[in-house]
Amino acid sequence: MTKTLKTTSVINCPGCGYSAVETMPVDACINLYECKNCQKLMTPESGDCCVFCSYGSTPCPTSQLEQSSYSIVYEYSPKPAANQV
Ligand SMILES: [Zn+2]
């Protein structure tokens, strides 16, 4: 049952290209992030739940959970057993 969630993400500033490693909270979405280099305020792009989904190298833990549950559903589709007679 234990999933390994990545809680760090490299967030890239769309303004200056500066990248910083940030720790993502697993129980909250970050909707506002200030670039440490140029102080540009980043907000999520439409359709993204947080700035890490928009600008980070790793989607936020919430999205990771959603994606992994989807892939499990796909992978779990039962296949017919081998051709044993
Ligand atoms: Zn910046």
Tab-separated table of C-alpha atoms and ligand atoms in Angstrom:
chain	number	residue	atom	x	y	z
A	1	MET	CA	0.000	0.000	0.000
A	2	THR	CA	2.877	2.327	0.612
A	3	LYS	CA	3.626	4.567	-2.268
A	4	THR	CA	6.744	6.573	-2.578
A	5	LEU	CA	5.806	10.132	-3.190
A	6	LYS	CA	8.343	12.600	-4.366
A	7	THR	CA	8.136	15.605	-2.141
A	8	THR	CA	10.852	17.641	-3.732
A	9	SER	CA	10.587	19.378	-7.035
A	10	VAL	CA	12.826	21.600	-9.063
A	11	ILE	CA	10.740	24.615	-9.862
A	12	ASN	CA	11.704	26.683	-12.846
A	13	CYS	CA	10.918	30.354	-12.986
A	14	PRO	CA	9.287	31.207	-16.319
A	15	GLY	CA	10.559	34.740	-15.990
A	16	CYS	CA	14.285	34.338	-15.479
A	17	GLY	CA	14.876	30.621	-15.816
A	18	TYR	CA	16.144	30.286	-12.293
A	19	SER	CA	15.529	26.876	-10.819
A	20	ALA	CA	15.264	26.042	-7.170
A	21	VAL	CA	14.713	22.801	-5.325
A	22	GLU	CA	11.660	23.093	-3.146
A	23	THR	CA	9.935	20.731	-0.780
A	24	MET	CA	6.282	20.200	-1.530
A	25	PRO	CA	3.760	19.814	1.249
A	26	VAL	CA	1.799	16.611	0.831
A	27	ASP	CA	-1.389	18.025	2.273
A	28	ALA	CA	-1.609	21.383	0.597
A	29	CYS	CA	-1.316	22.979	-2.786
A	30	ILE	CA	1.006	25.881	-3.334
A	31	ASN	CA	-0.815	28.467	-5.386
A	32	LEU	CA	1.682	31.220	-5.073
A	33	TYR	CA	5.423	30.987	-5.293
A	34	GLU	CA	7.973	33.733	-5.378
A	35	CYS	CA	11.104	33.261	-7.407
A	36	LYS	CA	14.140	33.563	-5.203
A	37	ASN	CA	16.071	35.180	-7.977
A	38	CYS	CA	13.781	37.747	-9.593
A	39	GLN	CA	10.921	37.774	-7.072
A	40	LYS	CA	8.427	37.041	-9.797
A	41	LEU	CA	5.226	35.657	-8.367
A	42	MET	CA	4.137	32.464	-10.047
A	43	THR	CA	0.609	31.169	-10.069
A	44	PRO	CA	-0.618	27.880	-11.488
A	45	GLU	CA	-1.531	27.770	-15.141
A	46	SER	CA	-5.131	26.994	-15.920
A	47	GLY	CA	-5.850	23.344	-15.340
A	48	ASP	CA	-2.988	22.884	-12.922
A	49	CYS	CA	-3.658	22.595	-9.228
A	50	CYS	CA	-0.485	24.225	-7.996
A	51	VAL	CA	2.698	25.923	-9.105
A	52	PHE	CA	4.624	22.657	-8.948
A	53	CYS	CA	2.361	21.122	-11.561
A	54	SER	CA	2.933	24.121	-13.799
A	55	TYR	CA	6.594	24.881	-13.246
A	56	GLY	CA	8.062	22.051	-11.232
A	57	SER	CA	9.992	19.039	-12.449
A	58	THR	CA	7.699	16.835	-10.390
A	59	PRO	CA	3.953	17.195	-10.075
A	60	CYS	CA	2.644	17.777	-6.615
A	61	PRO	CA	1.937	14.778	-4.373
A	62	THR	CA	-1.784	15.103	-4.961
A	63	SER	CA	-1.315	14.748	-8.682
A	64	GLN	CA	1.142	11.921	-8.202
A	65	LEU	CA	-1.474	10.031	-6.263
A	66	GLU	CA	-4.093	10.616	-8.923
A	67	GLN	CA	-1.783	9.542	-11.705
A	68	SER	CA	-0.620	6.424	-9.926
A	69	SER	CA	-4.164	5.353	-9.189
A	70	TYR	CA	-5.021	5.748	-12.850
A	71	SER	CA	-2.055	3.695	-13.966
A	72	ILE	CA	-2.910	0.997	-11.477
A	73	VAL	CA	-6.388	0.786	-12.940
A	74	TYR	CA	-4.943	0.364	-16.389
A	75	GLU	CA	-2.277	-2.104	-15.404
A	76	TYR	CA	-4.730	-4.163	-13.462
A	77	SER	CA	-7.013	-4.920	-16.398
A	78	PRO	CA	-7.161	-8.675	-16.229
A	79	LYS	CA	-5.777	-10.575	-19.129
A	80	PRO	CA	-6.766	-14.049	-20.075
A	81	ALA	CA	-4.452	-16.636	-18.658
A	82	ALA	CA	-1.916	-18.270	-20.873
A	83	ASN	CA	-3.130	-20.771	-23.353
A	84	GLN	CA	-3.224	-23.760	-21.143
A	85	VAL	CA	-5.464	-26.566	-22.199
B	1	ZN	ZN	12.715	34.284	-11.628
